[in-house]
Structure formats: structure tokens, C-alpha cells
Amino acid sequence: MQNEGGGNQLWWQTGVVYQVYPRSFQDTSSDGVGDLAGILARLDALVDLGVDAIWVSPFYPSPMADFGYDVADYTGVDPLFGTLDDFDRLIAGAHARGLKLILDFVPNHTSDQHPWFLDSRESRTSSRRDWYLWHDPAPDGGPPNNWPSHFGGSGWTFDESTGQYYFHSFLREQPDLNWRNPAVREAIYAAMRFWLERGPGGRGVDGFRMDVLWLLIKDDQFRSNPPNPDFHGDANAPLIWQQLPLYTADQPETYEIVATMRALLDSYSGVYPRVLIGEIYLPIPKLVRYYGKPGTSLETPKLESQTAQLAGAQMPFNFHLIQTPWEAERIADLIRRYEAALPPGAWPNWVLGNHDQKRLASRIGAAQARVAAVLLLTLRGTPTLYYGDELGMPDANIAPGQIRDPAEKNQPGRGLGRDPERSPMIWDGSENAGFCPAEIQPWLPLVDDWPELNHAAQLKDEHSTLAVYRCLLALRRRYPALHSGAISDVAADHGVLQYVRSDGAARIQVHLNLTEESQSVRGCPGTVLVASGLDCTGERRGENLWVLANSAVVVLCDP
Ligand code: TEU
């Protein structure tokens, strides 16, 4: 098994990332939608929680067809979220508190209202025609091939005035850029530089989370995708399920682009190291290729402690905990397979939720969501938390008239809507949970249990989910074995998942009971950091042999 114990890791390796969905975090402008000033106002709560970096989903000028993932200007702030001055205050406020700021960047597509696309669709001879993926109709006048949209139906939309189709991996309001065009690359890299230099003193942002990084390049011969042999549903099922994305995803040319983005970030990393995170939904063997090849990066090996300097994304997001059945044997197998697949020098990472996925507490239940917190925060590699998960927030109930997400509107009734996991943060017991003023309607409804689950209520309860998160984050910060140590002895026995984290002689043993029954385990003698019942209120001696149902035990073994 691949280990990376000890030594001088960088902030994004030892730290914990927290995702903020800006529409839903804190409204200060009284319009029912969160904003940048709201994030600034809540930074102290995040410092208190114990995270190290925030990743903020898009706040660029946008028609909001996909709530900001349709960007109309890569170097601005949508008035809904504030101004560039608000951004400068946010980055200054984050840095003053020792927090890093990671921007969400959307390189695969723009809004159809972006000036580049308006120019591109103007005429076949427009100077930016080739910035997007235009193609003549098939002989029958239909779309050029079978490429699908992730949001239902064909990915091709016909443009009447110029008589060609353009391709969009998502909404028709999100045309895909042509990443084979060097001018497109330069324009995106220029926008990245803008943010890397923005803010007081020009220190800039600490990294990017790159949207759909594995989709950037499509087949240059526009070949149709083959059918998916594992699909057995009806013909009305989303097209994307019916095909293998052989020509629309994970094309080898993508790696070179990722390496160029990384080199760009490295060129800014002399004083403040930056991080490149990739949103990549792929099986593990394909995912780990996005770490890149050794040594082709511009940067010197001094920046990282590992022997090999890989030149790709430092964190290709690992979503496999979201996709794996919540069973000890399956998760143990996942941890072993992922660790074994990491190339030398690659730093692992783990994710339990985001703005596109059903909430953790609704996927595996409130009780196991607390066990999952212990897992996420004791595994080897950088954890990314999704806002609200520290409260055990479940999915919100969205009535038919409250649906906002185009993924749901385009494919109704299939459970594909993402509104439930985007419900406003619940801060306190006041009307609208402190998210927005009482007389304003939040853009999405609150979760039902907000009067009990809210942040202020949980702060007062030393056995709350928030207390478990705060305790685990503090332990992770305190013990090198947890934030940078090795992992070994990954096993599953009677529904209990176990592993050991170690740094030199220090060993921490983790036992997670993924079942509804108490289980006996063989533990090392030592100091119990988290006791059964997820009691994190103080250290005690013991050789815990029982892990209660839906619980976990973390022990610092005697030397
Ligand atoms: O998501 C990409 C992506 O793969 C999603 O379509 C995902 O599969 C789906 O939402 C799961 O339900 C990114 C962003 O995270 C998402 O919010 C955007 O809508 C999408 O890209 C387009 O930018």
C-alpha cells in the first residue's frame, strides 16, 4: 500500500476544504439569495469549526440558467452576489483569518450570453466561430451525431440563422468551448491569472476547483458514442445513461491541458502554494491519471515533500465514497483499491457530498452520517466538507411549485433534481434560520428540522453532530498521524470498518461501526480520543472492546 507518512506537507494536504454554495450560505442583501458579504460575515464560524480552506461555487456574472455554472464573464461578480470590492473584502477577510480561498472555475462551457458565444453565433465567418463546437446537420437535417446532454436529450442545438448545430454537454444555454483552439485556452488562462493576482496586495486566490475537467475535449472526428451494454432501461431514459461516453469524455488530450493549468498555478506558487482541484467522475484507474506524469511541471521539487512531483491536478476529486454502498466490506475494499492505485507522489482526497448529490444524511441516515464524519476526517488525504453536512442537514422537501433546478425541470420525476441539497444554511432559531430576514422568502425552502438542527442550537449541545465535527477537526489538526500519517491495516469485520493511521511511533486506531448493532472489537491499549457513542468530550484510558451501534471509537495507542 502506498504510504506518505511524515514530513512537510502543504496546506491543501494537511488542511480540510469546506464547500460554500454562495446562493445558500448567508443573505445580507435581503433578496433571499446568499452573497459574498454573507460569506465574509460567517468566516468566524468556519474558523471555529476548524476548516482550513473554503471553495466557493460560481459567483460570476451569469443569467443563472444553471445557477452560475453558466458564466457570462469570467472576471466579474454577478450583482446578485455583490461586487469585485466585496470579493476583495472576502479574500482579505479569509487570508486575515488564515483561511485559504478556492474559486470554482468553469472552463468547459460558457453561458450562451457570454460575449464570446454571441460573437461566435453571429455568422459562420465570425472571428470566434471556432471558439465553440459547431457542426453541419446530419444528411437528414438532424443532429450531427448521438452525443447527449447531461441534462437530458441531445447535446446539439440547431442555430437557425447560421444553419449549424452547436454542442453543449449540459444546457443549451451552456455551449461547450472548443478546447482544441489555442485562442480559447489563452483566454481561459488569462481569466485564471486575473484571479490569481486579484485582491489586496495581489496575493490572489489559493486555487481552483475546475468544473467537469474530464469533459473538456471531445473527439475531433465527431464520432457517435457506442451503446452502453449495461443499460437495460426504457428508451425514454436519459440519453446519457444509454451510451458509453467513448468520444465525449476522458479524451487523452485532456491531460496536457490539465498539466498546463497546473504549470500556470505553479508559476504563482513561489510564496503561496496554490492547488488545482478537478471535478472528475471516473472509475479509480482512470481518475488517478489526472494526477499527471512525474516531473514535467515547471515548478521545482522543493515545493512538495514527495519524491516525485506529479504535473497534473493535485486533487482529482475522489467521489467514490458517494458512489459506494455504505457497507464496511465495500468501503474497506474501496480504501485499499484507491490507495493502491495512487501513483507515487500522489496525495489522496475524499468527498462525502456536494451541491450535485443527495445529502449524506439522506443517503445513509442521520445516525450513520455521524459515523461517516469520523471516516472522512480520519482517512488519509484531504477531506472536502459540504456546507451543512457538519449539522447533519438532510435533503429539503421541495414541493412541485418550488423546483428551481433545470436538471429536474428537463427530466421531471426521475429524482435528478439538485434543489434538495442546495437548501439554505440554517444558522439559528430565528425566522428563516438566520439565513435571510424574516419577511423575505429564501430562494429554496429550509429543511424541515431547522428549529432543532440549526448551528446555534448545536453549538450549545456537546453531543451534537456539530460537536463531533469540531472535535474531529481539532483532533485532525493536532495529530500528525491523522493529517499526514500513513494508513494501514484496513479491514472490515462484522460490519466494523477499521484502520490504523500512524506517524513514526504514533499510532491511531479507528473503528467504525456501520451497523445497527453493537459490536465487539479488539483495540490497542491506549487513550480513547473518541469514545463509543461518538463521545468526544474528553480523553480517557481504555481498551474499548465495544463499539455501539451507529458509532465509532478512535484510540491513540500506547507506544
Ligand atoms: O457537474 C457536473 C456533473 O457531472 C453533474 O452533471 C453531475 O453529474 C450531476 O449534477 C449529478 O446529479 C458540474 C457542476 O458541479 C454542476 O453543478 C453543474 O450543473 C455542471 O457541472 C455544469 O456546469
Coordinates of C-alpha atoms and ligand atoms in Angstrom, one line a residue:
M1 CA 0.0 0.0 0.0
Q2 CA 1.1 3.5 -0.9
N3 CA 2.1 5.5 2.2
E4 CA 3.1 9.1 2.5
G5 CA 3.8 9.4 6.2
G6 CA 5.5 12.2 7.9
G7 CA 7.1 15.4 6.7
N8 CA 6.4 18.8 5.3
Q9 CA 3.1 18.7 3.6
L10 CA 1.5 21.7 2.2
W11 CA -1.7 23.4 3.4
W12 CA -4.0 21.7 1.0
Q13 CA -2.6 18.3 2.1
T14 CA -2.9 18.7 5.9
G15 CA -5.9 21.0 5.7
V16 CA -9.7 20.5 5.3
V17 CA -11.7 22.1 2.5
Y18 CA -15.2 23.4 3.0
Q19 CA -17.6 24.0 0.1
V20 CA -19.8 27.0 0.2
Y21 CA -22.7 27.2 -2.2
P22 CA -23.0 31.0 -2.2
R23 CA -26.7 31.2 -3.1
S24 CA -27.4 29.3 0.1
F25 CA -24.9 30.4 2.7
Q26 CA -25.9 33.8 4.1
D27 CA -28.0 36.6 2.6
T28 CA -27.1 40.1 3.6
S29 CA -28.8 42.0 0.7
S30 CA -32.3 40.8 1.7
D31 CA -33.3 39.2 -1.5
G32 CA -33.5 35.6 -0.3
V33 CA -30.2 34.6 -2.0
G34 CA -26.8 34.4 -0.3
D35 CA -24.0 36.7 -1.3
L36 CA -20.2 37.3 -0.9
A37 CA -20.7 39.7 2.0
G38 CA -22.7 36.9 3.7
I39 CA -19.8 34.5 3.4
L40 CA -17.5 37.1 4.9
A41 CA -19.9 37.6 7.8
R42 CA -19.7 33.8 8.5
L43 CA -16.0 33.3 8.2
D44 CA -15.5 33.2 12.0
A45 CA -18.0 30.3 12.3
L46 CA -15.8 28.4 9.8
V47 CA -12.6 29.2 11.8
D48 CA -14.4 28.0 14.9
L49 CA -15.5 24.8 13.1
G50 CA -11.8 24.2 12.3
V51 CA -11.6 24.1 8.5
D52 CA -8.6 25.5 6.5
A53 CA -9.9 26.4 3.1
I54 CA -13.2 27.4 1.5
W55 CA -14.2 26.5 -2.0
V56 CA -16.9 28.9 -3.3
S57 CA -19.2 27.7 -6.1
P58 CA -19.5 30.2 -9.0
F59 CA -20.5 33.9 -8.4
Y60 CA -19.5 35.2 -11.8
P61 CA -22.0 37.3 -13.9
S62 CA -24.5 34.8 -15.2
P63 CA -28.1 34.5 -16.5
M64 CA -28.3 31.7 -13.8
A65 CA -29.8 29.1 -16.2
D66 CA -27.7 26.6 -14.2
F67 CA -27.3 28.9 -11.1
G68 CA -23.9 30.3 -12.0
Y69 CA -22.4 27.3 -13.9
D70 CA -23.3 29.3 -17.0
V71 CA -20.7 32.1 -16.9
A72 CA -21.2 35.2 -18.9
D73 CA -18.0 36.9 -17.7
Y74 CA -15.0 35.1 -16.2
T75 CA -13.6 38.1 -14.4
G76 CA -16.5 39.7 -12.6
V77 CA -19.0 39.2 -9.8
D78 CA -22.8 38.9 -10.5
P79 CA -24.7 41.8 -8.9
L80 CA -26.8 39.2 -7.1
F81 CA -23.7 38.2 -5.1
G82 CA -22.1 41.7 -4.8
T83 CA -19.2 43.4 -6.5
L84 CA -15.5 42.9 -7.1
D85 CA -14.9 45.1 -4.0
D86 CA -17.0 42.5 -2.0
F87 CA -14.7 39.8 -3.4
D88 CA -11.6 41.8 -2.4
R89 CA -13.0 42.1 1.2
L90 CA -13.8 38.4 1.2
I91 CA -10.4 37.3 0.2
A92 CA -8.7 39.7 2.6
G93 CA -11.0 38.5 5.4
A94 CA -10.2 34.9 4.6
H95 CA -6.5 35.4 4.5
A96 CA -6.5 37.5 7.7
R97 CA -8.1 34.5 9.4
G98 CA -5.6 32.0 8.0
L99 CA -8.3 30.6 5.6
K100 CA -7.5 29.8 2.0
L101 CA -9.9 30.7 -0.8
I102 CA -10.5 28.4 -3.7
L103 CA -12.6 29.5 -6.7
D104 CA -14.9 27.4 -8.7
F105 CA -13.9 27.8 -12.4
V106 CA -16.0 26.6 -15.3
P107 CA -13.7 26.1 -18.3
N108 CA -15.8 23.6 -20.3
H109 CA -18.6 25.9 -21.3
T110 CA -19.8 29.5 -21.1
S111 CA -23.3 31.0 -20.9
D112 CA -24.9 31.4 -24.3
Q113 CA -25.0 35.1 -23.3
H114 CA -21.2 35.3 -23.0
P115 CA -19.9 37.8 -25.5
W116 CA -17.7 35.1 -27.0
F117 CA -20.7 33.0 -27.8
L118 CA -22.8 36.0 -29.0
D119 CA -19.9 36.7 -31.4
S120 CA -19.5 33.0 -32.4
R121 CA -23.1 32.5 -33.4
E122 CA -23.3 35.8 -35.3
S123 CA -22.1 34.2 -38.5
R124 CA -20.1 31.3 -39.9
T125 CA -17.2 33.7 -40.6
S126 CA -17.2 35.3 -37.2
S127 CA -13.7 35.6 -35.7
R128 CA -14.8 33.5 -32.7
R129 CA -16.9 30.9 -34.7
D130 CA -14.2 28.3 -33.9
W131 CA -14.3 29.0 -30.1
Y132 CA -17.3 26.6 -29.8
L133 CA -18.2 23.3 -31.3
W134 CA -20.2 24.0 -34.4
H135 CA -21.2 21.3 -36.9
D136 CA -23.3 20.8 -40.0
P137 CA -26.5 18.9 -39.6
A138 CA -26.6 15.2 -40.5
P139 CA -27.8 14.4 -44.0
D140 CA -31.4 14.1 -42.7
G141 CA -31.1 17.6 -41.1
G142 CA -30.9 16.1 -37.6
P143 CA -28.1 16.5 -35.1
P144 CA -24.6 15.6 -36.3
N145 CA -24.2 12.6 -34.0
N146 CA -25.7 11.0 -30.9
W147 CA -23.8 13.0 -28.3
P148 CA -26.1 13.6 -25.3
S149 CA -26.6 16.4 -22.8
H150 CA -26.1 15.6 -19.1
F151 CA -29.4 17.3 -18.5
G152 CA -31.5 15.2 -20.9
G153 CA -31.8 14.7 -24.6
S154 CA -29.4 15.6 -27.4
G155 CA -26.4 17.8 -26.7
W156 CA -26.9 19.5 -30.0
T157 CA -28.9 22.6 -30.6
F158 CA -29.7 24.0 -34.1
D159 CA -29.0 27.6 -34.8
E160 CA -31.5 28.8 -37.4
S161 CA -29.6 31.8 -38.6
T162 CA -26.3 30.1 -39.4
G163 CA -27.7 26.7 -40.2
Q164 CA -25.4 24.7 -38.0
Y165 CA -25.7 22.9 -34.7
Y166 CA -23.6 23.7 -31.6
F167 CA -22.8 21.2 -28.8
H168 CA -23.5 21.6 -25.1
S169 CA -22.6 18.9 -22.5
F170 CA -25.2 20.5 -20.3
L171 CA -28.0 23.0 -21.0
R172 CA -28.4 24.6 -24.4
E173 CA -27.7 27.8 -22.5
Q174 CA -24.2 26.4 -21.8
P175 CA -22.4 25.9 -25.1
D176 CA -19.1 23.9 -24.9
L177 CA -15.9 25.8 -25.7
N178 CA -13.6 24.3 -28.3
W179 CA -10.6 23.4 -26.2
R180 CA -8.7 22.4 -29.4
N181 CA -8.5 26.1 -30.2
P182 CA -5.3 27.7 -28.8
A183 CA -7.1 31.1 -28.5
V184 CA -9.7 29.6 -26.2
R185 CA -7.0 28.2 -24.0
E186 CA -5.3 31.5 -23.8
A187 CA -8.5 33.3 -22.9
I188 CA -9.2 30.9 -20.1
Y189 CA -5.7 31.0 -18.8
A190 CA -5.9 34.8 -18.8
A191 CA -9.0 34.7 -16.6
M192 CA -7.3 32.3 -14.2
R193 CA -4.4 34.8 -13.9
F194 CA -6.9 37.5 -13.2
W195 CA -8.0 35.7 -10.0
L196 CA -4.5 34.5 -9.1
E197 CA -3.5 38.2 -8.9
R198 CA -6.7 39.7 -7.6
G199 CA -7.2 41.1 -4.1
P200 CA -5.3 43.3 -1.7
G201 CA -1.6 43.1 -2.3
G202 CA -2.2 40.9 -5.4
R203 CA -1.8 37.7 -3.4
G204 CA -4.8 36.2 -5.2
V205 CA -6.8 33.1 -4.8
D206 CA -5.3 29.9 -3.4
G207 CA -6.5 27.6 -6.1
F208 CA -9.3 26.4 -8.4
R209 CA -11.9 23.7 -8.4
M210 CA -12.2 23.0 -12.1
D211 CA -15.7 22.1 -13.2
V212 CA -16.1 18.9 -15.3
L213 CA -12.4 18.7 -16.0
W214 CA -12.8 15.2 -17.7
L215 CA -15.1 16.6 -20.3
L216 CA -13.0 19.4 -21.8
I217 CA -12.1 17.7 -25.0
K218 CA -14.4 15.8 -27.4
D219 CA -13.5 13.6 -30.4
D220 CA -12.2 15.7 -33.3
Q221 CA -13.9 13.4 -35.8
F222 CA -17.3 13.8 -34.0
R223 CA -17.9 10.0 -33.9
S224 CA -21.1 8.8 -32.3
N225 CA -20.8 7.1 -28.9
P226 CA -21.4 3.4 -28.8
P227 CA -24.4 2.0 -26.8
N228 CA -23.9 1.1 -23.1
P229 CA -24.1 -2.7 -22.9
D230 CA -25.1 -2.4 -19.2
F231 CA -28.1 -0.2 -19.9
H232 CA -31.4 -2.1 -19.7
G233 CA -33.9 0.7 -19.1
D234 CA -36.6 2.2 -21.3
A235 CA -36.0 4.3 -24.4
N236 CA -37.2 7.4 -22.6
A237 CA -34.4 7.2 -20.0
P238 CA -31.8 9.9 -20.2
L239 CA -29.7 9.5 -23.3
I240 CA -26.5 9.8 -21.3
W241 CA -27.3 6.5 -19.5
Q242 CA -27.8 4.7 -22.8
Q243 CA -24.3 5.3 -24.1
L244 CA -20.7 4.8 -23.3
P245 CA -19.1 8.3 -23.3
L246 CA -16.2 7.0 -25.5
Y247 CA -16.0 10.2 -27.6
T248 CA -17.3 12.8 -25.2
A249 CA -15.3 12.3 -22.0
D250 CA -11.9 11.5 -20.7
Q251 CA -10.1 12.1 -24.1
P252 CA -6.3 11.7 -23.7
E253 CA -5.7 15.2 -25.0
T254 CA -7.2 16.5 -21.7
Y255 CA -4.1 15.5 -19.7
E256 CA -2.0 18.1 -21.5
I257 CA -4.5 20.8 -20.7
V258 CA -4.6 19.8 -17.1
A259 CA -0.8 19.9 -17.0
T260 CA -0.8 23.4 -18.5
M261 CA -3.3 24.7 -15.9
R262 CA -1.1 23.1 -13.2
A263 CA 2.0 24.8 -14.6
L264 CA 0.2 28.1 -14.6
L265 CA -0.7 27.7 -10.9
D266 CA 2.8 26.6 -10.1
S267 CA 4.2 29.7 -11.6
Y268 CA 2.3 31.6 -8.9
S269 CA 3.2 29.2 -6.1
G270 CA 6.6 30.6 -5.1
V271 CA 5.4 32.3 -1.9
Y272 CA 1.8 31.0 -1.5
P273 CA 1.4 27.4 -2.9
R274 CA -1.8 27.1 -5.0
V275 CA -3.9 24.0 -5.6
L276 CA -5.6 22.6 -8.7
I277 CA -8.7 20.5 -7.9
G278 CA -10.5 18.7 -10.6
E279 CA -14.2 17.7 -10.7
I280 CA -13.8 14.2 -12.2
Y281 CA -16.4 11.5 -12.1
L282 CA -14.4 8.4 -13.3
P283 CA -13.6 4.9 -12.1
I284 CA -10.4 4.9 -10.0
P285 CA -7.9 3.6 -12.6
K286 CA -9.0 6.4 -15.0
L287 CA -9.4 9.0 -12.2
V288 CA -5.8 8.7 -11.0
R289 CA -4.4 9.5 -14.4
Y290 CA -5.4 13.1 -13.7
Y291 CA -2.6 13.4 -11.2
G292 CA -0.4 13.6 -14.2
K293 CA 3.1 12.3 -15.0
P294 CA 6.2 12.9 -12.9
G295 CA 8.4 15.8 -13.4
T296 CA 7.0 17.7 -16.3
S297 CA 5.7 20.5 -14.2
L298 CA 7.5 23.9 -14.3
E299 CA 7.9 24.0 -10.6
T300 CA 10.8 22.9 -8.5
P301 CA 10.5 19.7 -6.5
K302 CA 11.2 21.8 -3.3
L303 CA 7.5 22.7 -3.2
E304 CA 6.4 19.3 -2.1
S305 CA 7.8 16.7 0.2
Q306 CA 7.1 13.7 -2.1
T307 CA 9.8 12.2 -4.1
A308 CA 8.1 12.6 -7.4
Q309 CA 6.5 15.9 -8.4
L310 CA 3.4 15.0 -10.5
A311 CA 2.4 17.6 -13.0
G312 CA -1.4 17.2 -13.2
A313 CA -4.2 18.1 -10.8
Q314 CA -3.1 17.8 -7.1
M315 CA -6.6 16.8 -6.1
P316 CA -8.6 14.9 -8.8
F317 CA -11.8 14.8 -6.7
N318 CA -12.4 11.3 -5.4
F319 CA -16.2 10.8 -5.3
H320 CA -16.2 7.1 -4.6
L321 CA -17.4 7.3 -1.1
I322 CA -20.6 8.9 -2.5
Q323 CA -21.0 6.1 -5.1
T324 CA -20.1 3.0 -2.9
P325 CA -22.7 1.2 -0.9
W326 CA -22.4 2.0 2.8
E327 CA -21.1 -1.3 3.9
A328 CA -17.9 -1.9 5.9
E329 CA -16.5 -4.5 3.5
R330 CA -17.2 -2.4 0.4
I331 CA -15.7 0.7 1.9
A332 CA -12.6 -1.2 3.1
D333 CA -12.2 -2.5 -0.4
L334 CA -12.6 1.0 -1.8
I335 CA -9.9 2.4 0.5
R336 CA -7.5 -0.4 -0.4
R337 CA -8.1 -0.1 -4.2
Y338 CA -7.8 3.7 -4.1
E339 CA -4.6 3.7 -2.1
A340 CA -3.1 1.0 -4.3
A341 CA -4.0 2.9 -7.5
L342 CA -2.4 6.2 -6.5
P343 CA 0.8 6.9 -8.4
P344 CA 4.0 7.6 -6.4
G345 CA 3.8 11.2 -5.1
A346 CA 0.0 11.5 -5.4
W347 CA -1.9 12.8 -2.4
P348 CA -5.3 11.2 -1.8
N349 CA -8.6 13.1 -1.1
W350 CA -12.1 12.1 -0.1
V351 CA -15.5 13.7 -0.6
L352 CA -18.9 12.8 1.0
G353 CA -21.2 15.4 -0.6
N354 CA -21.6 18.4 -2.8
H355 CA -24.2 20.5 -4.5
D356 CA -25.0 17.9 -7.1
Q357 CA -25.6 14.9 -4.8
K358 CA -28.3 13.9 -2.4
R359 CA -27.3 14.9 1.1
L360 CA -25.2 12.5 3.1
A361 CA -27.7 12.3 6.0
S362 CA -30.5 11.5 3.5
R363 CA -28.4 8.9 1.7
I364 CA -27.2 6.9 4.7
G365 CA -29.4 8.2 7.5
A366 CA -28.7 10.7 10.3
A367 CA -27.0 8.2 12.6
Q368 CA -24.6 6.8 10.0
A369 CA -23.9 10.3 8.8
R370 CA -22.1 10.9 12.1
V371 CA -20.0 7.7 11.6
A372 CA -19.2 9.0 8.1
A373 CA -17.8 12.2 9.6
V374 CA -15.4 10.1 11.6
L375 CA -14.4 8.2 8.5
L376 CA -13.9 11.3 6.3
L377 CA -11.9 13.1 9.0
T378 CA -9.6 10.2 9.9
L379 CA -8.9 8.8 6.4
R380 CA -5.5 9.6 4.8
G381 CA -5.9 12.5 2.4
T382 CA -7.6 15.8 2.1
P383 CA -11.3 15.8 3.1
T384 CA -13.8 18.2 1.5
L385 CA -16.9 19.0 3.5
Y386 CA -20.1 20.3 2.0
Y387 CA -21.8 23.2 3.9
G388 CA -24.5 21.9 6.3
D389 CA -23.1 18.4 6.5
E390 CA -21.5 19.5 9.8
L391 CA -25.0 19.9 11.1
G392 CA -26.3 16.6 9.6
M393 CA -28.6 18.6 7.4
P394 CA -30.8 16.3 5.3
D395 CA -32.3 17.0 1.9
A396 CA -35.0 19.6 1.9
N397 CA -38.5 18.7 0.8
I398 CA -39.2 20.6 -2.4
A399 CA -42.8 21.0 -3.4
P400 CA -43.5 20.8 -7.2
G401 CA -44.0 24.6 -7.3
Q402 CA -40.6 25.2 -5.6
I403 CA -38.5 23.3 -8.1
R404 CA -35.6 25.5 -9.4
D405 CA -33.0 23.1 -10.8
P406 CA -33.0 22.7 -14.6
A407 CA -31.7 19.2 -14.2
E408 CA -35.1 18.4 -12.6
K409 CA -37.2 20.6 -14.9
N410 CA -35.8 19.0 -18.1
Q411 CA -36.2 15.4 -16.8
P412 CA -39.1 15.5 -14.3
G413 CA -39.9 12.7 -12.0
R414 CA -36.6 10.9 -12.2
G415 CA -35.2 12.2 -8.9
L416 CA -32.4 14.0 -10.7
G417 CA -33.2 17.4 -9.1
R418 CA -30.5 19.0 -7.0
D419 CA -32.6 21.5 -5.1
P420 CA -32.9 19.3 -2.0
E421 CA -29.2 19.5 -1.3
R422 CA -29.0 23.2 -2.0
S423 CA -31.3 24.4 0.7
P424 CA -30.2 27.4 2.8
M425 CA -27.8 27.0 5.6
I426 CA -29.6 27.0 9.0
W427 CA -27.8 29.3 11.4
D428 CA -30.1 29.9 14.3
G429 CA -33.6 29.6 15.7
S430 CA -35.0 32.9 14.3
E431 CA -37.4 33.0 11.4
N432 CA -35.7 31.8 8.2
A433 CA -32.9 30.3 10.4
G434 CA -30.8 33.5 10.2
F435 CA -30.2 32.9 6.5
C436 CA -32.2 35.9 5.4
P437 CA -34.6 38.4 7.1
A438 CA -37.9 37.1 8.4
E439 CA -40.1 38.9 5.8
I440 CA -38.1 37.6 2.8
Q441 CA -38.7 34.2 1.2
P442 CA -35.5 32.2 0.8
W443 CA -34.8 31.1 -2.8
L444 CA -35.3 27.4 -1.7
P445 CA -37.2 26.2 1.4
L446 CA -35.4 25.4 4.6
V447 CA -35.0 21.8 5.8
D448 CA -37.9 20.7 8.0
D449 CA -35.9 20.2 11.2
W450 CA -34.2 23.5 11.2
P451 CA -35.5 24.5 14.6
E452 CA -33.6 21.6 16.2
L453 CA -30.7 21.2 13.7
N454 CA -29.6 24.8 13.4
H455 CA -26.0 25.8 14.0
A456 CA -26.7 27.9 17.2
A457 CA -28.7 25.1 18.8
Q458 CA -26.0 22.5 18.0
L459 CA -23.2 24.8 19.4
K460 CA -24.9 24.5 22.8
D461 CA -25.1 20.7 22.7
E462 CA -21.8 18.9 23.4
H463 CA -23.3 15.7 21.8
S464 CA -24.5 17.3 18.6
T465 CA -23.3 16.4 15.1
L466 CA -21.6 19.8 15.0
A467 CA -19.7 18.9 18.2
V468 CA -18.5 15.7 16.6
Y469 CA -17.2 17.6 13.6
R470 CA -15.5 20.3 15.7
C471 CA -13.9 17.6 17.9
L472 CA -12.7 15.6 14.9
L473 CA -11.3 18.7 13.1
A474 CA -9.4 19.6 16.2
L475 CA -8.0 16.1 16.5
R476 CA -7.1 16.0 12.9
R477 CA -5.2 19.3 13.3
R478 CA -3.5 18.1 16.5
Y479 CA -2.2 14.7 15.5
P480 CA 0.2 14.4 12.5
A481 CA -0.8 10.7 12.3
L482 CA -4.2 11.9 11.2
H483 CA -3.3 14.9 8.9
S484 CA -0.3 13.5 7.3
G485 CA 0.4 10.0 8.5
A486 CA 0.3 6.6 6.8
I487 CA -2.7 4.3 6.7
S488 CA -2.5 0.6 7.2
D489 CA -4.4 -2.5 8.4
V490 CA -7.6 -1.5 6.5
A491 CA -10.1 -4.3 7.4
A492 CA -13.8 -5.0 7.8
D493 CA -15.2 -7.4 10.3
H494 CA -18.9 -7.9 11.2
G495 CA -19.7 -4.6 9.7
V496 CA -17.0 -2.7 11.6
L497 CA -14.5 -0.9 9.4
Q498 CA -11.1 -0.5 10.9
Y499 CA -7.7 1.0 10.0
V500 CA -4.6 2.4 11.6
R501 CA -3.1 5.9 11.0
S502 CA 0.5 6.3 12.0
D503 CA 3.3 8.8 12.0
G504 CA 6.6 7.4 13.2
A505 CA 5.9 5.7 16.5
A506 CA 2.5 7.4 17.0
R507 CA -0.4 5.1 16.1
I508 CA -4.1 5.9 16.0
Q509 CA -6.6 3.1 15.6
V510 CA -10.1 3.8 14.1
H511 CA -13.1 1.5 14.5
L512 CA -16.3 2.5 12.7
N513 CA -19.5 0.5 13.2
L514 CA -21.5 0.7 10.1
T515 CA -24.3 -1.5 11.5
E516 CA -27.3 -1.1 13.8
E517 CA -25.9 -3.4 16.4
S518 CA -23.2 -3.1 19.0
Q519 CA -20.0 -5.0 18.0
S520 CA -17.0 -6.1 20.0
V521 CA -13.6 -5.2 18.6
R522 CA -10.0 -5.8 19.5
G523 CA -8.5 -2.5 20.3
C524 CA -5.0 -1.4 21.2
P525 CA -4.5 -0.3 24.8
G526 CA -4.3 3.5 24.8
T527 CA -6.0 6.8 25.2
V528 CA -9.5 7.0 23.8
L529 CA -9.9 10.2 21.8
V530 CA -13.5 9.5 20.5
A531 CA -15.4 7.1 22.7
S532 CA -18.3 4.8 21.6
G533 CA -21.4 6.9 21.3
L534 CA -19.2 9.4 19.5
D535 CA -18.4 11.0 22.8
C536 CA -15.7 13.4 22.1
T537 CA -15.9 15.3 25.4
G538 CA -12.5 14.3 26.9
E539 CA -9.7 11.8 26.7
R540 CA -9.8 8.7 28.9
R541 CA -7.9 5.4 29.3
G542 CA -9.3 2.2 27.9
E543 CA -9.1 -0.7 25.7
N544 CA -12.5 -0.3 24.1
L545 CA -13.9 -3.6 23.1
W546 CA -17.4 -2.4 22.2
V547 CA -18.4 -0.1 19.5
L548 CA -22.0 0.8 19.9
A549 CA -24.5 0.7 17.0
N550 CA -24.0 3.6 14.6
S551 CA -20.9 4.7 16.4
A552 CA -17.1 4.8 16.3
V553 CA -14.1 4.6 18.5
V554 CA -10.8 6.4 17.9
V555 CA -7.8 5.3 20.1
L556 CA -4.3 6.7 20.4
C557 CA -2.4 3.5 21.0
D558 CA 0.2 3.3 23.9
P559 CA 3.7 3.5 22.5
Ligands
TEU1 O1 -21.3 19.0 -12.5 C1 -21.0 18.0 -13.5 C2 -21.7 16.8 -13.4 O2 -21.2 15.8 -13.7 C3 -23.1 16.9 -12.9 O3 -23.9 16.9 -14.1 C4 -23.5 15.7 -12.1 O4 -23.3 14.5 -12.8 C5 -24.9 15.8 -11.8 O5 -25.2 17.1 -11.3 C6 -25.2 14.8 -10.7 O6 -26.6 14.9 -10.4 C7 -20.8 20.3 -12.6 C8 -21.4 21.1 -11.5 O7 -21.0 20.6 -10.3 C9 -22.9 21.2 -11.7 O8 -23.5 21.9 -10.6 C10 -23.1 21.9 -13.0 O9 -24.5 21.9 -13.2 C11 -22.4 21.2 -14.1 O10 -21.1 20.9 -13.9 C12 -22.4 22.1 -15.4 O11 -21.5 23.1 -15.1

